[in-house]
mmCIF file of C-alpha atoms and ligand atoms in Angstrom:
data_model
loop_
_atom_site.group_PDB
_atom_site.id
_atom_site.type_symbol
_atom_site.label_atom_id
_atom_site.label_comp_id
_atom_site.label_asym_id
_atom_site.label_seq_id
_atom_site.Cartn_x
_atom_site.Cartn_y
_atom_site.Cartn_z
ATOM 1 C CA UNK A 1 62.816 114.296 168.529
ATOM 2 C CA UNK A 2 60.074 116.978 169.181
ATOM 3 C CA UNK A 3 60.301 120.526 167.859
ATOM 4 C CA UNK A 4 61.725 122.790 170.252
ATOM 5 C CA UNK A 5 59.707 125.756 170.473
ATOM 6 C CA UNK A 6 61.138 129.259 171.148
ATOM 7 C CA UNK A 7 59.016 129.976 174.019
ATOM 8 C CA UNK A 8 56.615 128.231 176.101
ATOM 9 C CA UNK A 9 54.689 129.489 179.328
ATOM 10 C CA UNK A 10 55.289 127.513 182.423
ATOM 11 C CA UNK A 11 51.929 127.340 184.257
ATOM 12 C CA UNK A 12 52.002 124.892 187.364
ATOM 13 C CA UNK A 13 49.555 122.830 188.841
ATOM 14 C CA UNK A 14 48.559 125.067 191.523
ATOM 15 C CA UNK A 15 47.805 127.880 189.010
ATOM 16 C CA UNK A 16 45.615 125.346 187.121
ATOM 17 C CA UNK A 17 43.713 124.602 190.319
ATOM 18 C CA UNK A 18 43.494 128.273 191.356
ATOM 19 C CA UNK A 19 41.964 129.069 187.997
ATOM 20 C CA UNK A 20 39.672 126.266 188.495
ATOM 21 C CA UNK A 21 38.629 127.784 191.385
ATOM 22 C CA UNK A 22 37.982 131.066 190.025
ATOM 23 C CA UNK A 23 35.559 129.469 187.268
ATOM 24 C CA UNK A 24 33.741 127.905 190.017
ATOM 25 C CA UNK A 25 33.417 130.887 192.332
ATOM 26 C CA UNK A 26 30.606 132.636 190.207
ATOM 27 C CA UNK A 27 33.003 135.588 189.528
ATOM 28 C CA UNK A 28 35.033 135.570 186.292
ATOM 29 C CA UNK A 29 35.446 138.817 185.197
ATOM 30 C CA UNK A 30 37.265 141.838 186.803
ATOM 31 C CA UNK A 31 36.899 141.292 190.449
ATOM 32 C CA UNK A 32 38.966 140.117 193.666
ATOM 33 C CA UNK A 33 41.626 138.607 191.789
ATOM 34 C CA UNK A 34 42.416 141.640 189.459
ATOM 35 C CA UNK A 35 42.500 143.740 192.956
ATOM 36 C CA UNK A 36 44.883 141.180 194.248
ATOM 37 C CA UNK A 37 46.943 141.139 191.515
ATOM 38 C CA UNK A 38 47.416 144.859 191.026
ATOM 39 C CA UNK A 39 48.066 144.985 194.897
ATOM 40 C CA UNK A 40 50.707 142.289 194.175
ATOM 41 C CA UNK A 41 51.998 144.217 191.095
ATOM 42 C CA UNK A 42 51.919 147.527 193.289
ATOM 43 C CA UNK A 43 54.442 145.961 195.680
ATOM 44 C CA UNK A 44 56.698 144.943 193.075
ATOM 45 C CA UNK A 45 56.783 148.378 192.085
ATOM 46 C CA UNK A 46 57.763 149.986 194.948
ATOM 47 C CA UNK A 47 53.941 150.810 196.324
ATOM 48 C CA UNK A 48 53.352 152.631 192.964
ATOM 49 C CA UNK A 49 49.683 152.675 191.697
ATOM 50 C CA UNK A 50 49.516 149.868 189.123
ATOM 51 C CA UNK A 51 46.207 149.286 187.255
ATOM 52 C CA UNK A 52 45.574 146.154 184.889
ATOM 53 C CA UNK A 53 44.306 145.914 181.281
ATOM 54 C CA UNK A 54 43.329 143.062 179.031
ATOM 55 C CA UNK A 55 46.655 143.586 177.007
ATOM 56 C CA UNK A 56 50.018 145.691 177.059
ATOM 57 C CA UNK A 57 48.827 147.151 174.153
ATOM 58 C CA UNK A 58 45.727 148.554 175.973
ATOM 59 C CA UNK A 59 47.990 149.618 178.865
ATOM 60 C CA UNK A 60 50.248 151.803 176.438
ATOM 61 C CA UNK A 61 47.329 153.487 174.837
ATOM 62 C CA UNK A 62 45.985 154.615 178.061
ATOM 63 C CA UNK A 63 49.257 155.575 179.334
ATOM 64 C CA UNK A 64 49.283 157.947 176.336
ATOM 65 C CA UNK A 65 46.203 159.155 176.987
ATOM 66 C CA UNK A 66 46.763 160.209 180.668
ATOM 67 C CA UNK A 67 49.875 161.960 179.588
ATOM 68 C CA UNK A 68 47.512 164.127 177.591
ATOM 69 C CA UNK A 69 48.885 162.918 174.265
ATOM 70 C CA UNK A 70 46.854 163.317 170.906
ATOM 71 C CA UNK A 71 46.623 165.182 167.796
ATOM 72 C CA UNK A 72 49.428 167.808 166.848
ATOM 73 C CA UNK A 73 51.847 165.723 169.130
ATOM 74 C CA UNK A 74 54.847 163.816 168.186
ATOM 75 C CA UNK A 75 55.900 160.579 170.156
ATOM 76 C CA UNK A 76 59.721 159.529 169.583
ATOM 77 C CA UNK A 77 60.304 155.781 169.940
ATOM 78 C CA UNK A 78 62.438 152.956 168.267
ATOM 79 C CA UNK A 79 61.421 151.248 165.011
ATOM 80 C CA UNK A 80 62.648 148.012 166.000
ATOM 81 C CA UNK A 81 59.755 146.455 168.418
ATOM 82 C CA UNK A 82 56.421 145.102 167.957
ATOM 83 C CA UNK A 83 54.323 147.313 166.067
ATOM 84 C CA UNK A 84 51.921 147.788 169.139
ATOM 85 C CA UNK A 85 54.450 150.146 170.060
ATOM 86 C CA UNK A 86 53.969 152.670 167.416
ATOM 87 C CA UNK A 87 50.416 151.733 166.468
ATOM 88 C CA UNK A 88 49.040 153.132 169.894
ATOM 89 C CA UNK A 89 50.337 156.367 169.153
ATOM 90 C CA UNK A 90 48.391 156.551 166.052
ATOM 91 C CA UNK A 91 45.277 155.657 167.887
ATOM 92 C CA UNK A 92 45.311 158.658 169.981
ATOM 93 C CA UNK A 93 45.854 160.773 166.876
ATOM 94 C CA UNK A 94 49.317 161.751 167.317
ATOM 95 C CA UNK A 95 52.510 161.292 165.140
ATOM 96 C CA UNK A 96 55.067 158.155 165.674
ATOM 97 C CA UNK A 97 58.581 159.483 165.169
ATOM 98 C CA UNK A 98 61.200 156.983 165.048
ATOM 99 C CA UNK A 99 64.870 157.002 165.802
ATOM 100 C CA UNK A 100 67.328 154.399 164.903
ATOM 101 C CA UNK A 101 68.756 151.866 167.228
ATOM 102 C CA UNK A 102 72.155 151.456 168.656
ATOM 103 C CA UNK A 103 73.422 148.345 167.148
ATOM 104 C CA UNK A 104 75.194 146.832 170.363
ATOM 105 C CA UNK A 105 71.993 147.039 172.499
ATOM 106 C CA UNK A 106 69.240 147.078 169.506
ATOM 107 C CA UNK A 107 67.475 149.593 171.547
ATOM 108 C CA UNK A 108 66.409 153.205 170.704
ATOM 109 C CA UNK A 109 70.111 155.499 170.231
ATOM 110 C CA UNK A 110 69.446 158.441 172.849
ATOM 111 C CA UNK A 111 71.491 160.977 171.082
ATOM 112 C CA UNK A 112 69.338 160.266 167.915
ATOM 113 C CA UNK A 113 66.201 160.177 170.085
ATOM 114 C CA UNK A 114 67.142 163.741 171.420
ATOM 115 C CA UNK A 115 68.257 164.821 167.729
ATOM 116 C CA UNK A 116 64.521 164.004 166.830
ATOM 117 C CA UNK A 117 62.947 166.157 169.349
ATOM 118 C CA UNK A 118 60.980 169.028 167.734
ATOM 119 C CA UNK A 119 58.777 171.548 169.389
ATOM 120 C CA UNK A 120 55.485 169.053 168.657
ATOM 121 C CA UNK A 121 57.212 166.506 170.728
ATOM 122 C CA UNK A 122 55.806 165.605 173.780
ATOM 123 C CA UNK A 123 56.731 162.029 174.460
ATOM 124 C CA UNK A 124 59.261 159.267 174.411
ATOM 125 C CA UNK A 125 58.360 155.639 174.462
ATOM 126 C CA UNK A 126 61.612 153.370 175.256
ATOM 127 C CA UNK A 127 61.543 149.775 174.112
ATOM 128 C CA UNK A 128 63.666 147.348 176.277
ATOM 129 C CA UNK A 129 64.274 144.777 173.411
ATOM 130 C CA UNK A 130 64.439 141.183 174.793
ATOM 131 C CA UNK A 131 64.531 142.664 178.068
ATOM 132 C CA UNK A 132 67.325 144.536 177.939
ATOM 133 C CA UNK A 133 66.647 147.777 179.540
ATOM 134 C CA UNK A 134 67.184 151.200 177.706
ATOM 135 C CA UNK A 135 69.642 153.245 179.941
ATOM 136 C CA UNK A 136 67.473 154.799 182.484
ATOM 137 C CA UNK A 137 69.592 157.358 183.721
ATOM 138 C CA UNK A 138 70.294 159.034 180.460
ATOM 139 C CA UNK A 139 66.743 158.277 179.531
ATOM 140 C CA UNK A 140 65.032 160.535 182.317
ATOM 141 C CA UNK A 141 67.632 163.135 182.251
ATOM 142 C CA UNK A 142 67.048 163.449 178.372
ATOM 143 C CA UNK A 143 63.209 163.766 179.402
ATOM 144 C CA UNK A 144 64.104 166.240 181.955
ATOM 145 C CA UNK A 145 65.945 168.403 180.071
ATOM 146 C CA UNK A 146 63.449 168.482 176.870
ATOM 147 C CA UNK A 147 60.619 168.580 179.405
ATOM 148 C CA UNK A 148 59.072 165.248 177.803
ATOM 149 C CA UNK A 149 56.696 162.553 179.022
ATOM 150 C CA UNK A 150 58.131 158.978 179.279
ATOM 151 C CA UNK A 151 56.047 155.987 178.640
ATOM 152 C CA UNK A 152 58.243 153.123 179.135
ATOM 153 C CA UNK A 153 57.365 150.011 176.787
ATOM 154 C CA UNK A 154 58.470 147.595 179.375
ATOM 155 C CA UNK A 155 56.304 144.661 177.847
ATOM 156 C CA UNK A 156 59.377 142.603 177.428
ATOM 157 C CA UNK A 157 61.365 143.948 180.482
ATOM 158 C CA UNK A 158 59.164 142.501 183.360
ATOM 159 C CA UNK A 159 61.087 141.546 185.946
ATOM 160 C CA UNK A 160 64.329 143.495 184.682
ATOM 161 C CA UNK A 161 66.177 145.947 186.512
ATOM 162 C CA UNK A 162 68.409 149.311 186.161
ATOM 163 C CA UNK A 163 71.227 149.589 188.455
ATOM 164 C CA UNK A 164 69.620 147.261 191.383
ATOM 165 C CA UNK A 165 66.118 149.047 191.033
ATOM 166 C CA UNK A 166 63.342 147.057 189.886
ATOM 167 C CA UNK A 167 61.707 148.478 186.527
ATOM 168 C CA UNK A 168 58.169 149.888 187.350
ATOM 169 C CA UNK A 169 59.518 150.799 190.704
ATOM 170 C CA UNK A 170 60.420 154.381 189.362
ATOM 171 C CA UNK A 171 60.288 156.690 186.442
ATOM 172 C CA UNK A 172 57.137 158.268 184.564
ATOM 173 C CA UNK A 173 54.534 155.612 183.221
ATOM 174 C CA UNK A 174 55.753 152.124 182.859
ATOM 175 C CA UNK A 175 53.700 149.561 180.898
ATOM 176 C CA UNK A 176 53.968 145.764 180.875
ATOM 177 C CA UNK A 177 52.688 143.011 178.846
ATOM 178 C CA UNK A 178 51.550 139.727 180.118
ATOM 179 C CA UNK A 179 50.837 138.221 176.790
ATOM 180 C CA UNK A 180 51.533 134.233 176.476
ATOM 181 C CA UNK A 181 55.016 134.922 175.348
ATOM 182 C CA UNK A 182 56.170 137.177 177.917
ATOM 183 C CA UNK A 183 58.373 136.523 180.809
ATOM 184 C CA UNK A 184 54.899 136.371 183.154
ATOM 185 C CA UNK A 185 51.479 135.873 181.645
ATOM 186 C CA UNK A 186 47.992 136.091 182.006
ATOM 187 C CA UNK A 187 47.125 134.430 178.488
ATOM 188 C CA UNK A 188 46.699 138.024 177.488
ATOM 189 C CA UNK A 189 47.134 141.039 179.468
ATOM 190 C CA UNK A 190 48.907 143.864 180.518
ATOM 191 C CA UNK A 191 49.461 146.645 183.243
ATOM 192 C CA UNK A 192 50.170 149.838 183.857
ATOM 193 C CA UNK A 193 52.343 152.037 186.569
ATOM 194 C CA UNK A 194 51.187 155.162 187.485
ATOM 195 C CA UNK A 195 53.519 158.030 187.990
ATOM 196 C CA UNK A 196 50.858 159.357 190.509
ATOM 197 C CA UNK A 197 48.180 157.535 192.456
ATOM 198 C CA UNK A 198 45.837 160.178 191.739
ATOM 199 C CA UNK A 199 45.256 159.043 188.184
ATOM 200 C CA UNK A 200 44.314 155.664 189.066
ATOM 201 C CA UNK A 201 40.263 157.069 188.954
ATOM 202 C CA UNK A 202 40.849 158.191 185.575
ATOM 203 C CA UNK A 203 42.705 155.352 184.786
ATOM 204 C CA UNK A 204 40.058 153.037 185.623
ATOM 205 C CA UNK A 205 37.411 155.299 183.700
ATOM 206 C CA UNK A 206 39.399 155.013 180.328
ATOM 207 C CA UNK A 207 39.466 151.186 180.928
ATOM 208 C CA UNK A 208 35.909 150.702 180.841
ATOM 209 C CA UNK A 209 33.636 152.732 178.714
ATOM 210 C CA UNK A 210 34.415 156.172 181.010
ATOM 211 C CA UNK A 211 32.039 154.761 183.371
ATOM 212 C CA UNK A 212 31.973 156.102 186.933
ATOM 213 C CA UNK A 213 29.577 154.159 189.576
ATOM 214 C CA UNK A 214 28.431 155.774 192.735
ATOM 215 C CA UNK A 215 25.953 154.759 195.442
ATOM 216 C CA UNK A 216 23.731 151.892 195.089
ATOM 217 C CA UNK A 217 22.350 153.143 191.165
ATOM 218 C CA UNK A 218 24.699 155.964 190.259
ATOM 219 C CA UNK A 219 25.998 156.128 186.790
ATOM 220 C CA UNK A 220 27.745 158.600 184.937
ATOM 221 C CA UNK A 221 30.036 158.733 181.954
ATOM 222 C CA UNK A 222 32.068 161.800 181.141
ATOM 223 C CA UNK A 223 35.127 160.770 179.409
ATOM 224 C CA UNK A 224 35.364 158.125 176.219
ATOM 225 C CA UNK A 225 36.544 154.927 177.672
ATOM 226 C CA UNK A 226 37.326 151.374 175.816
ATOM 227 C CA UNK A 227 36.472 148.004 177.020
ATOM 228 C CA UNK A 228 40.054 147.081 178.279
ATOM 229 C CA UNK A 229 39.729 145.372 181.567
ATOM 230 C CA UNK A 230 41.425 142.418 182.586
ATOM 231 C CA UNK A 231 39.339 138.951 183.893
ATOM 232 C CA UNK A 232 39.799 137.320 187.165
ATOM 233 C CA UNK A 233 40.634 134.309 185.523
ATOM 234 C CA UNK A 234 43.466 136.048 183.863
ATOM 235 C CA UNK A 235 44.299 137.681 186.751
ATOM 236 C CA UNK A 236 44.483 134.429 188.880
ATOM 237 C CA UNK A 237 47.042 132.900 186.331
ATOM 238 C CA UNK A 238 49.063 136.042 186.619
ATOM 239 C CA UNK A 239 49.173 135.402 190.659
ATOM 240 C CA UNK A 240 50.601 132.096 190.089
ATOM 241 C CA UNK A 241 53.037 133.507 187.924
ATOM 242 C CA UNK A 242 54.231 136.306 190.142
ATOM 243 C CA UNK A 243 55.001 133.649 192.652
ATOM 244 C CA UNK A 244 57.664 132.678 190.482
ATOM 245 C CA UNK A 245 59.155 135.575 188.814
ATOM 246 C CA UNK A 246 62.520 135.334 190.599
ATOM 247 C CA UNK A 247 62.817 131.812 189.639
ATOM 248 C CA UNK A 248 61.766 132.252 185.988
ATOM 249 C CA UNK A 249 64.194 135.176 185.849
ATOM 250 C CA UNK A 250 67.135 133.178 187.196
ATOM 251 C CA UNK A 251 66.616 130.189 185.062
ATOM 252 C CA UNK A 252 66.553 132.381 181.777
ATOM 253 C CA UNK A 253 69.507 133.961 182.875
ATOM 254 C CA UNK A 254 71.303 131.061 183.296
ATOM 255 C CA UNK A 255 70.617 129.751 180.083
ATOM 256 C CA UNK A 256 71.457 133.168 178.629
ATOM 257 C CA UNK A 257 74.986 132.184 180.152
ATOM 258 C CA UNK A 258 74.951 128.666 178.657
ATOM 259 C CA UNK A 259 74.343 130.067 175.493
ATOM 260 C CA UNK A 260 77.352 132.527 175.442
ATOM 261 C CA UNK A 261 79.528 129.413 176.588
ATOM 262 C CA UNK A 262 78.454 127.285 173.853
ATOM 263 C CA UNK A 263 77.484 129.594 171.016
ATOM 264 C CA UNK A 264 80.351 128.889 167.950
ATOM 265 C CA UNK A 265 81.785 132.315 167.669
ATOM 266 C CA UNK A 266 83.268 131.379 163.835
ATOM 267 C CA UNK A 267 79.675 131.240 162.714
ATOM 268 C CA UNK A 268 79.903 135.302 162.321
ATOM 269 C CA UNK A 269 76.423 135.958 164.731
ATOM 270 C CA UNK A 270 76.084 139.035 166.276
ATOM 271 C CA UNK A 271 75.630 137.943 169.928
ATOM 272 C CA UNK A 272 73.326 140.159 172.443
ATOM 273 C CA UNK A 273 74.805 142.418 175.129
ATOM 274 C CA UNK A 274 75.902 139.831 177.704
ATOM 275 C CA UNK A 275 74.099 141.700 180.654
ATOM 276 C CA UNK A 276 73.441 139.258 183.552
ATOM 277 C CA UNK A 277 72.493 142.183 186.134
ATOM 278 C CA UNK A 278 69.406 144.297 184.539
ATOM 279 C CA UNK A 279 68.279 142.155 181.724
ATOM 280 C CA UNK A 280 65.385 139.339 182.376
ATOM 281 C CA UNK A 281 66.486 137.728 179.125
ATOM 282 C CA UNK A 282 63.286 137.889 177.692
ATOM 283 C CA UNK A 283 64.573 136.562 174.380
ATOM 284 C CA UNK A 284 67.986 135.344 173.333
ATOM 285 C CA UNK A 285 68.437 136.622 169.620
ATOM 286 C CA UNK A 286 71.093 136.896 167.279
ATOM 287 C CA UNK A 287 71.580 138.726 164.257
ATOM 288 C CA UNK A 288 72.707 136.611 161.196
ATOM 289 C CA UNK A 289 75.589 137.398 159.269
ATOM 290 C CA UNK A 290 74.496 139.320 155.649
ATOM 291 C CA UNK A 291 75.265 136.593 153.845
ATOM 292 C CA UNK A 292 72.648 134.417 155.192
ATOM 293 C CA UNK A 293 69.321 134.340 153.920
ATOM 294 C CA UNK A 294 66.762 134.311 157.267
ATOM 295 C CA UNK A 295 64.121 132.411 155.891
ATOM 296 C CA UNK A 296 66.453 129.679 154.643
ATOM 297 C CA UNK A 297 68.089 129.535 157.941
ATOM 298 C CA UNK A 298 64.726 129.351 160.087
ATOM 299 C CA UNK A 299 63.545 126.286 157.429
ATOM 300 C CA UNK A 300 67.027 124.358 158.125
ATOM 301 C CA UNK A 301 66.704 124.989 161.944
ATOM 302 C CA UNK A 302 63.179 123.538 161.801
ATOM 303 C CA UNK A 303 64.269 120.479 160.065
ATOM 304 C CA UNK A 304 66.705 120.222 162.611
ATOM 305 C CA UNK A 305 64.128 120.397 165.128
ATOM 306 C CA UNK A 306 64.431 123.702 166.463
ATOM 307 C CA UNK A 307 62.057 126.831 166.035
ATOM 308 C CA UNK A 308 63.246 130.283 165.824
ATOM 309 C CA UNK A 309 61.327 133.403 165.735
ATOM 310 C CA UNK A 310 61.570 136.760 164.218
ATOM 311 C CA UNK A 311 61.068 139.767 166.753
ATOM 312 C CA UNK A 312 60.983 141.879 164.478
ATOM 313 C CA UNK A 313 61.385 143.284 161.225
ATOM 314 C CA UNK A 314 61.982 147.329 161.449
ATOM 315 C CA UNK A 315 58.264 148.827 161.595
ATOM 316 C CA UNK A 316 58.519 151.934 159.761
ATOM 317 C CA UNK A 317 58.644 149.771 156.666
ATOM 318 C CA UNK A 318 55.391 148.327 157.117
ATOM 319 C CA UNK A 319 52.848 149.975 154.398
ATOM 320 C CA UNK A 320 50.890 151.742 157.086
ATOM 321 C CA UNK A 321 53.744 153.447 158.192
ATOM 322 C CA UNK A 322 55.429 153.837 154.843
ATOM 323 C CA UNK A 323 52.366 155.729 153.872
ATOM 324 C CA UNK A 324 53.083 157.939 156.622
ATOM 325 C CA UNK A 325 56.339 159.008 154.816
ATOM 326 C CA UNK A 326 58.787 156.974 156.169
ATOM 327 C CA UNK A 327 61.168 154.843 153.897
ATOM 328 C CA UNK A 328 64.009 152.435 153.477
ATOM 329 C CA UNK A 329 67.497 154.063 154.248
ATOM 330 C CA UNK A 330 66.364 156.126 157.288
ATOM 331 C CA UNK A 331 67.389 153.642 160.057
ATOM 332 C CA UNK A 332 70.282 151.608 158.734
ATOM 333 C CA UNK A 333 70.934 149.955 161.989
ATOM 334 C CA UNK A 334 66.979 148.844 162.606
ATOM 335 C CA UNK A 335 66.659 147.826 159.033
ATOM 336 C CA UNK A 336 69.760 145.542 158.731
ATOM 337 C CA UNK A 337 68.979 144.089 162.309
ATOM 338 C CA UNK A 338 65.264 143.985 161.073
ATOM 339 C CA UNK A 339 66.423 141.708 158.364
ATOM 340 C CA UNK A 340 68.672 139.385 159.612
ATOM 341 C CA UNK A 341 67.690 138.961 163.470
ATOM 342 C CA UNK A 342 66.445 135.547 164.810
ATOM 343 C CA UNK A 343 64.888 134.680 168.352
ATOM 344 C CA UNK A 344 66.487 130.974 169.587
ATOM 345 C CA UNK A 345 64.569 128.823 172.036
ATOM 346 C CA UNK A 346 64.703 130.345 175.620
ATOM 347 C CA UNK A 347 62.193 129.731 178.286
ATOM 348 C CA UNK A 348 62.408 128.549 182.150
ATOM 349 C CA UNK A 349 61.284 124.916 181.190
ATOM 350 C CA UNK A 350 64.376 124.412 178.940
ATOM 351 C CA UNK A 351 66.969 121.927 179.647
ATOM 352 C CA UNK A 352 70.785 122.842 179.458
ATOM 353 C CA UNK A 353 70.908 119.981 176.903
ATOM 354 C CA UNK A 354 68.225 122.050 174.831
ATOM 355 C CA UNK A 355 70.774 124.885 174.410
ATOM 356 C CA UNK A 356 73.543 122.524 173.464
ATOM 357 C CA UNK A 357 71.105 121.347 170.830
ATOM 358 C CA UNK A 358 70.125 124.599 169.240
ATOM 359 C CA UNK A 359 73.872 125.566 169.088
ATOM 360 C CA UNK A 360 74.388 122.191 167.221
ATOM 361 C CA UNK A 361 71.616 122.826 165.182
ATOM 362 C CA UNK A 362 72.691 126.562 164.337
ATOM 363 C CA UNK A 363 76.265 125.093 163.490
ATOM 364 C CA UNK A 364 74.590 122.867 160.881
ATOM 365 C CA UNK A 365 72.461 125.342 159.218
ATOM 366 C CA UNK A 366 75.238 128.090 158.784
ATOM 367 C CA UNK A 367 77.772 125.757 157.571
HETATM 368 C C1 PLP B 401 54.221 142.463 173.441
HETATM 369 C C2 PLP B 401 54.636 143.724 173.402
HETATM 370 C C3 PLP B 401 53.433 144.669 173.151
HETATM 371 C C4 PLP B 401 52.087 144.576 173.118
HETATM 372 O O1 PLP B 401 51.467 143.827 174.456
HETATM 373 P P1 PLP B 401 50.270 142.821 174.313
HETATM 374 O O2 PLP B 401 50.148 142.231 175.475
HETATM 375 O O3 PLP B 401 50.707 141.710 173.238
HETATM 376 O O4 PLP B 401 49.228 143.867 173.650
HETATM 377 C C5 PLP B 401 54.360 145.990 173.295
HETATM 378 N N1 PLP B 401 55.400 146.336 173.042
HETATM 379 C C6 PLP B 401 56.269 145.350 172.808
HETATM 380 C C7 PLP B 401 57.768 145.540 172.830
HETATM 381 C C8 PLP B 401 56.038 143.767 173.154
HETATM 382 O O5 PLP B 401 56.847 142.839 173.102
#
């Protein structure tokens, strides 16, 4: 039997035909498709201004720059995330400060985040791991009380909501990723929801070399920008994906429910929070019992025809971050989870029987 991957994008024939049309159109970099994709994203986000980027990382970095974060500033985030979350803080010259996660949600513990606030703290970057939203009421209350900016790393939570409100439709800055593995993809890509439409112009400059054009031939550069625009080819994929957002999310939720029904509790793994209202089920992750070596488990699962992923080791233990003074023992929950977490297959094209197959393989691999 073919190896069951832990994720796979669902690109339909209509989208492929749409991409072919873009390729034949004579305009393949940022243009009409990007504008249409941004308009569609804005409609999803309650009419707020949204700009796209070549990656979620670029969206995060521009968000920090627009928030005025730079040298001398501290930004509090979770150590249990893709390393991009903290790398962008270093990119703008600020200091990432970690606060441990709540072992139940695997997201940043907001009480610990508050305890980490110093006079240098300017912003919080909450991360919705696996698409489970950080508590937005407590988050925004904390930000208000301590006068902090918020840059939501919603790379994994596109399509998720908080108590009936779609993520991106409220809050300060919200960054999404459309990487190939995310719930909605453009191959590579990202988007930033702006707290204020008046920032759109600066945002566009920062995304493309700081250039402002005017009239027939005017060009000016008054700020250092990057090369972070999205192509029309990618935007057309995104438009095809957006049309299926609700279908994708519903299917992911149904598959996650099946995991809860079929997973053998005797195996001693920690399951995710069973949230079927807010979470978009970007991933279904279990934490293995401490007696189990993760590498051996992954290898055994592969022999049994099932791929498993690792998202993520605690990032403060990467040598780049150790060199900044972070060390073992500071964030025991993130460290333990980072050592033992595995991502099991979950993607919209999966069959119900595939969940069965994964649960059976895990039973054998942990026996
Ligand atoms: C994917 C991801 C990013 C970065 O997005 P890219 O599009 O790969 O640059 C940032 N944070 C988290 C939590 C992610 O999962």
